[in-house]
Amino acid sequence: MPTTSPSERTQESDTPTGVGVDVGGTGIKVGRVDLGTGELVGDRLTRPTPQPATPDAVAGVIRSMVEELGWDGPVGVALPSVIHDGIARIAHNIDGSWVGCDLVALFAEHLPGRPVVMLNDADAAGITEVHYGAGEGVDGLVILLTFGTGIGSALLLNGHLIPNTEFGHLLVHDIDGRGVDEAEHLASAAVRHRDGLTYEQWAPHVSNVLRSLEDLLWPRAFVIGGAISEAAEEWFPLLENRTPVRVAVRRGDAGIIGAALYAAASTGLLDLDATVSPSDH
């Protein structure tokens, strides 16, 4: 099938659609996505994440949701894991039995006949933001960070995804002089709530993490997501790093959208001109 550019697709009256799945610790979201605009088509489906969140249990819920949509095309699945060669290497907020799971075999069993493409959930959000959100049109390096229980990350160079970054585990010097610790142990939203920090007290820790990344990578922009980004006007002005900081705009739907885009690009349905081939997955 010939591919089309994003600009060509937006001029068509009937743009292609895709389906994306976003697996979280408490909920699984599935939606159909207009691949020309990045908007959801119809309502998204949401189901509780089964407990325990084992691979078979989660894949079974995904199967029923995709079947409910009546979808038999490519499916993108965003997972809270690093994925190498089709194998889940870590498990964030899901059952530890995901570690070492053969995802290709798992979804071949639960979604037979459909091409299934897996990627990290923060990577999915990053793809969304550079194509249809706060990172759109930025030349050079964009770093997406999601501040929540930990710090998720995505790295995109001229729109091309460099998958499976884990900047939340970057070791940084604590501004309080307590030594070196992981970024998410010092500046996640969970740390702010745990320690009862005001935005004025918390923002310097975020700036410290951003400056550490700046000194290593010299990005053109940071895109910040997570629920705490909804209060961006209260704490973004307190940040003291040199790189422009933008608030993520797709938020709750970013994982669905990015997963659908990645699956469509990976299976040749469209050319995003900005998404790398998933040769590492």
Short mmCIF file of C-alpha atoms in Angstrom, two decimals:
data_model
loop_
_atom_site.label_atom_id
_atom_site.label_comp_id
_atom_site.label_asym_id
_atom_site.label_seq_id
_atom_site.Cartn_x
_atom_site.Cartn_y
_atom_site.Cartn_z
CA MET A 1 0.00 0.00 0.00
CA PRO A 2 1.48 3.44 -0.89
CA THR A 3 2.21 5.71 2.01
CA THR A 4 1.07 9.30 2.38
CA SER A 5 2.54 12.26 4.19
CA PRO A 6 0.73 13.87 7.15
CA SER A 7 -0.07 16.97 5.06
CA GLU A 8 -1.55 14.83 2.30
CA ARG A 9 -3.66 12.89 4.77
CA THR A 10 -5.19 15.98 6.31
CA GLN A 11 -6.46 17.03 2.88
CA GLU A 12 -8.33 13.77 2.41
CA SER A 13 -11.97 13.51 3.37
CA ASP A 14 -11.61 10.01 4.73
CA THR A 15 -8.29 9.64 6.51
CA PRO A 16 -7.06 6.22 7.67
CA THR A 17 -7.60 5.17 11.24
CA GLY A 18 -5.67 3.01 13.67
CA VAL A 19 -6.14 1.52 17.11
CA GLY A 20 -3.95 2.10 20.13
CA VAL A 21 -3.87 0.51 23.58
CA ASP A 22 -2.45 2.17 26.70
CA VAL A 23 -1.78 -0.22 29.59
CA GLY A 24 -1.53 1.39 33.02
CA GLY A 25 -1.27 0.13 36.55
CA THR A 26 -4.95 0.75 37.28
CA GLY A 27 -6.61 0.96 33.86
CA ILE A 28 -6.36 -0.16 30.24
CA LYS A 29 -7.49 2.32 27.57
CA VAL A 30 -8.23 1.50 23.94
CA GLY A 31 -9.28 3.88 21.20
CA ARG A 32 -9.59 4.32 17.47
CA VAL A 33 -7.39 7.17 16.19
CA ASP A 34 -7.67 9.37 13.10
CA LEU A 35 -4.13 9.07 11.73
CA GLY A 36 -4.37 12.35 9.88
CA THR A 37 -5.27 14.55 12.85
CA GLY A 38 -4.23 12.44 15.83
CA GLU A 39 -7.72 12.77 17.31
CA LEU A 40 -9.73 9.94 18.81
CA VAL A 41 -12.59 8.67 16.68
CA GLY A 42 -15.54 8.01 18.96
CA ASP A 43 -15.27 7.24 22.65
CA ARG A 44 -12.30 5.41 24.11
CA LEU A 45 -12.88 2.19 25.99
CA THR A 46 -11.57 1.86 29.55
CA ARG A 47 -11.34 -1.25 31.69
CA PRO A 48 -9.70 -1.85 35.08
CA THR A 49 -6.30 -3.47 34.86
CA PRO A 50 -6.76 -7.04 36.13
CA GLN A 51 -5.15 -7.92 39.42
CA PRO A 52 -2.71 -9.52 39.38
CA ALA A 53 -1.74 -7.82 36.10
CA THR A 54 -0.13 -10.88 34.53
CA PRO A 55 0.61 -10.96 30.77
CA ASP A 56 -2.20 -13.39 29.96
CA ALA A 57 -4.72 -11.50 32.08
CA VAL A 58 -3.87 -8.13 30.55
CA ALA A 59 -3.72 -9.51 27.00
CA GLY A 60 -7.12 -11.12 27.52
CA VAL A 61 -8.66 -7.78 28.46
CA ILE A 62 -7.01 -6.12 25.47
CA ARG A 63 -8.38 -8.83 23.18
CA SER A 64 -11.95 -8.29 24.38
CA MET A 65 -11.65 -4.51 24.01
CA VAL A 66 -10.22 -4.68 20.49
CA GLU A 67 -12.95 -7.13 19.52
CA GLU A 68 -15.55 -4.77 21.01
CA LEU A 69 -14.29 -2.11 18.59
CA GLY A 70 -14.68 -4.58 15.72
CA TRP A 71 -11.08 -3.93 14.67
CA ASP A 72 -9.00 -6.40 12.68
CA GLY A 73 -6.11 -4.16 11.58
CA PRO A 74 -2.75 -3.29 13.20
CA VAL A 75 -2.83 -2.67 16.95
CA GLY A 76 -0.31 -0.59 18.87
CA VAL A 77 0.18 -1.47 22.53
CA ALA A 78 1.91 0.94 24.92
CA LEU A 79 3.31 -0.89 27.95
CA PRO A 80 5.05 0.32 31.12
CA SER A 81 8.18 -1.62 30.22
CA VAL A 82 11.41 -1.51 28.26
CA ILE A 83 11.00 -3.75 25.21
CA HIS A 84 13.98 -5.33 23.43
CA ASP A 85 13.63 -7.86 20.62
CA GLY A 86 9.99 -8.37 21.49
CA ILE A 87 10.81 -9.18 25.13
CA ALA A 88 9.63 -7.12 28.12
CA ARG A 89 12.68 -6.34 30.23
CA ILE A 90 11.19 -4.47 33.21
CA ALA A 91 7.75 -4.13 34.81
CA HIS A 92 6.51 -0.77 36.13
CA ASN A 93 3.14 -0.85 37.93
CA ILE A 94 2.28 -4.26 36.49
CA ASP A 95 3.00 -7.80 37.62
CA GLY A 96 6.63 -8.88 37.79
CA SER A 97 5.84 -11.86 35.58
CA TRP A 98 6.08 -9.51 32.57
CA VAL A 99 9.86 -9.49 32.89
CA GLY A 100 11.17 -11.85 30.24
CA CYS A 101 7.75 -12.25 28.61
CA ASP A 102 7.80 -12.92 24.85
CA LEU A 103 5.35 -10.23 23.76
CA VAL A 104 5.26 -11.37 20.15
CA ALA A 105 4.09 -14.83 21.18
CA LEU A 106 1.70 -13.41 23.78
CA PHE A 107 -0.20 -11.22 21.35
CA ALA A 108 -0.03 -13.77 18.54
CA GLU A 109 -2.08 -15.98 20.86
CA HIS A 110 -4.51 -13.32 22.06
CA LEU A 111 -4.85 -11.20 18.89
CA PRO A 112 -4.27 -13.73 16.09
CA GLY A 113 -4.30 -12.40 12.56
CA ARG A 114 -3.61 -8.81 13.59
CA PRO A 115 -0.19 -7.16 13.40
CA VAL A 116 0.62 -6.04 16.96
CA VAL A 117 3.40 -3.53 17.66
CA MET A 118 4.57 -2.88 21.22
CA LEU A 119 6.41 0.11 22.66
CA ASN A 120 7.11 1.80 25.96
CA ASP A 121 4.25 3.96 27.23
CA ALA A 122 6.34 7.13 27.64
CA ASP A 123 7.70 6.61 24.12
CA ALA A 124 4.10 6.49 22.87
CA ALA A 125 3.35 9.79 24.60
CA GLY A 126 6.50 11.30 23.10
CA ILE A 127 5.50 10.29 19.57
CA THR A 128 2.11 11.90 20.11
CA GLU A 129 3.53 15.16 21.39
CA VAL A 130 6.04 15.63 18.54
CA HIS A 131 3.41 14.95 15.89
CA TYR A 132 0.27 16.47 17.35
CA GLY A 133 1.22 18.26 20.55
CA ALA A 134 3.67 20.48 22.35
CA GLY A 135 6.75 19.18 20.50
CA GLU A 136 5.31 19.55 17.01
CA GLY A 137 7.55 21.55 14.69
CA VAL A 138 10.58 21.58 17.01
CA ASP A 139 13.83 20.96 15.14
CA GLY A 140 16.49 18.98 16.98
CA LEU A 141 16.20 17.08 20.22
CA VAL A 142 12.99 16.98 22.27
CA ILE A 143 12.80 15.28 25.67
CA LEU A 144 9.42 14.33 27.07
CA LEU A 145 9.23 13.73 30.82
CA THR A 146 6.18 12.56 32.73
CA PHE A 147 6.16 13.37 36.44
CA GLY A 148 4.10 10.96 38.52
CA THR A 149 4.98 8.03 40.78
CA GLY A 150 8.33 8.10 38.98
CA ILE A 151 9.66 10.02 36.00
CA GLY A 152 8.99 8.54 32.57
CA SER A 153 10.92 9.74 29.53
CA ALA A 154 11.00 9.77 25.75
CA LEU A 155 13.80 11.03 23.50
CA LEU A 156 13.03 12.26 19.98
CA LEU A 157 15.51 13.68 17.48
CA ASN A 158 13.88 15.61 14.64
CA GLY A 159 10.77 13.60 15.38
CA HIS A 160 12.56 10.24 15.29
CA LEU A 161 12.04 8.15 18.38
CA ILE A 162 15.10 6.83 20.19
CA PRO A 163 13.30 4.16 22.24
CA ASN A 164 13.50 2.91 25.80
CA THR A 165 15.16 5.77 27.64
CA GLU A 166 14.91 5.63 31.42
CA PHE A 167 15.94 9.13 32.48
CA GLY A 168 14.02 8.76 35.72
CA HIS A 169 16.88 6.52 36.85
CA LEU A 170 19.57 9.04 35.90
CA LEU A 171 21.88 9.65 38.87
CA VAL A 172 22.02 13.33 39.81
CA HIS A 173 23.46 15.35 42.67
CA ASP A 174 20.84 16.37 45.19
CA ILE A 175 20.60 20.13 45.70
CA ASP A 176 20.33 19.54 49.45
CA GLY A 177 23.81 18.06 49.59
CA ARG A 178 22.69 14.55 50.50
CA GLY A 179 24.76 12.99 47.75
CA VAL A 180 23.67 11.33 44.53
CA ASP A 181 20.34 9.65 43.87
CA GLU A 182 18.03 8.72 41.01
CA ALA A 183 16.17 11.63 39.44
CA GLU A 184 12.75 10.22 40.28
CA HIS A 185 13.74 9.74 43.92
CA LEU A 186 14.45 13.46 44.11
CA ALA A 187 11.93 15.19 41.87
CA SER A 188 8.92 13.01 41.01
CA ALA A 189 5.41 14.21 41.79
CA ALA A 190 5.20 11.41 44.34
CA VAL A 191 8.19 12.87 46.21
CA ARG A 192 6.47 16.26 46.34
CA HIS A 193 3.34 14.71 47.86
CA ARG A 194 5.30 12.44 50.19
CA ASP A 195 7.35 15.29 51.62
CA GLY A 196 4.55 17.87 51.59
CA LEU A 197 6.54 20.26 49.41
CA THR A 198 5.08 23.45 48.02
CA TYR A 199 5.70 24.18 44.35
CA GLU A 200 8.32 26.72 45.43
CA GLN A 201 10.13 24.02 47.41
CA TRP A 202 9.75 21.31 44.75
CA ALA A 203 10.56 23.27 41.57
CA PRO A 204 14.31 23.60 42.34
CA HIS A 205 14.58 19.80 42.43
CA VAL A 206 12.89 19.60 39.01
CA SER A 207 15.22 22.31 37.67
CA ASN A 208 18.17 20.33 38.96
CA VAL A 209 17.08 17.25 37.01
CA LEU A 210 16.43 19.28 33.87
CA ARG A 211 19.84 20.94 34.10
CA SER A 212 21.50 17.53 34.44
CA LEU A 213 19.83 16.41 31.21
CA GLU A 214 20.67 19.70 29.52
CA ASP A 215 24.34 19.33 30.31
CA LEU A 216 24.38 15.85 28.78
CA LEU A 217 22.12 16.23 25.75
CA TRP A 218 21.46 19.95 25.01
CA PRO A 219 17.82 19.50 23.93
CA ARG A 220 15.83 22.16 22.09
CA ALA A 221 12.75 21.66 24.27
CA PHE A 222 11.38 19.76 27.23
CA VAL A 223 7.78 18.59 27.11
CA ILE A 224 6.37 17.90 30.58
CA GLY A 225 3.41 15.60 31.20
CA GLY A 226 1.77 13.77 34.06
CA ALA A 227 -1.17 14.95 36.15
CA ILE A 228 0.94 17.59 37.85
CA SER A 229 1.42 19.32 34.49
CA GLU A 230 -2.21 20.43 34.73
CA ALA A 231 -0.96 22.99 37.28
CA ALA A 232 1.87 24.11 34.97
CA GLU A 233 1.05 27.80 35.40
CA GLU A 234 1.81 27.45 39.10
CA TRP A 235 5.27 25.90 38.86
CA PHE A 236 6.68 26.26 35.34
CA PRO A 237 7.56 29.93 36.05
CA LEU A 238 9.63 28.73 39.03
CA LEU A 239 11.93 26.55 36.88
CA GLU A 240 15.47 27.86 36.36
CA ASN A 241 16.86 25.67 33.58
CA ARG A 242 17.88 27.23 30.24
CA THR A 243 15.87 25.07 27.82
CA PRO A 244 12.25 26.02 26.97
CA VAL A 245 9.72 23.90 28.85
CA ARG A 246 6.36 23.14 27.28
CA VAL A 247 3.34 21.48 28.81
CA ALA A 248 2.09 18.28 27.16
CA VAL A 249 -1.26 18.86 25.50
CA ARG A 250 -2.61 15.34 24.78
CA ARG A 251 -2.19 13.99 28.31
CA GLY A 252 -4.66 11.16 29.00
CA ASP A 253 -4.97 10.10 25.37
CA ALA A 254 -1.29 10.41 24.43
CA GLY A 255 -0.50 6.72 24.96
CA ILE A 256 -3.40 5.56 22.79
CA ILE A 257 -2.58 8.01 19.99
CA GLY A 258 1.15 7.30 19.97
CA ALA A 259 0.64 3.54 20.01
CA ALA A 260 -1.76 3.73 17.06
CA LEU A 261 0.63 5.95 15.08
CA TYR A 262 3.60 3.70 15.80
CA ALA A 263 1.71 0.58 14.73
CA ALA A 264 0.52 2.20 11.51
CA ALA A 265 4.01 3.45 10.65
CA SER A 266 5.63 0.16 11.57
CA THR A 267 3.29 -1.86 9.36
CA GLY A 268 3.60 0.45 6.34
CA LEU A 269 0.12 1.99 6.48
CA LEU A 270 1.56 5.50 6.54
CA ASP A 271 4.83 7.39 6.67
CA LEU A 272 5.08 9.77 9.59
CA ASP A 273 8.41 11.06 8.25
CA ALA A 274 9.45 11.03 11.89
CA THR A 275 9.14 7.60 13.46
CA VAL A 276 12.04 5.18 13.36
CA SER A 277 11.59 1.63 12.18
CA PRO A 278 11.10 -0.58 15.25
CA SER A 279 14.11 -2.72 14.40
CA ASP A 280 15.02 -2.86 18.09
CA HIS A 281 11.62 -4.25 19.09
#
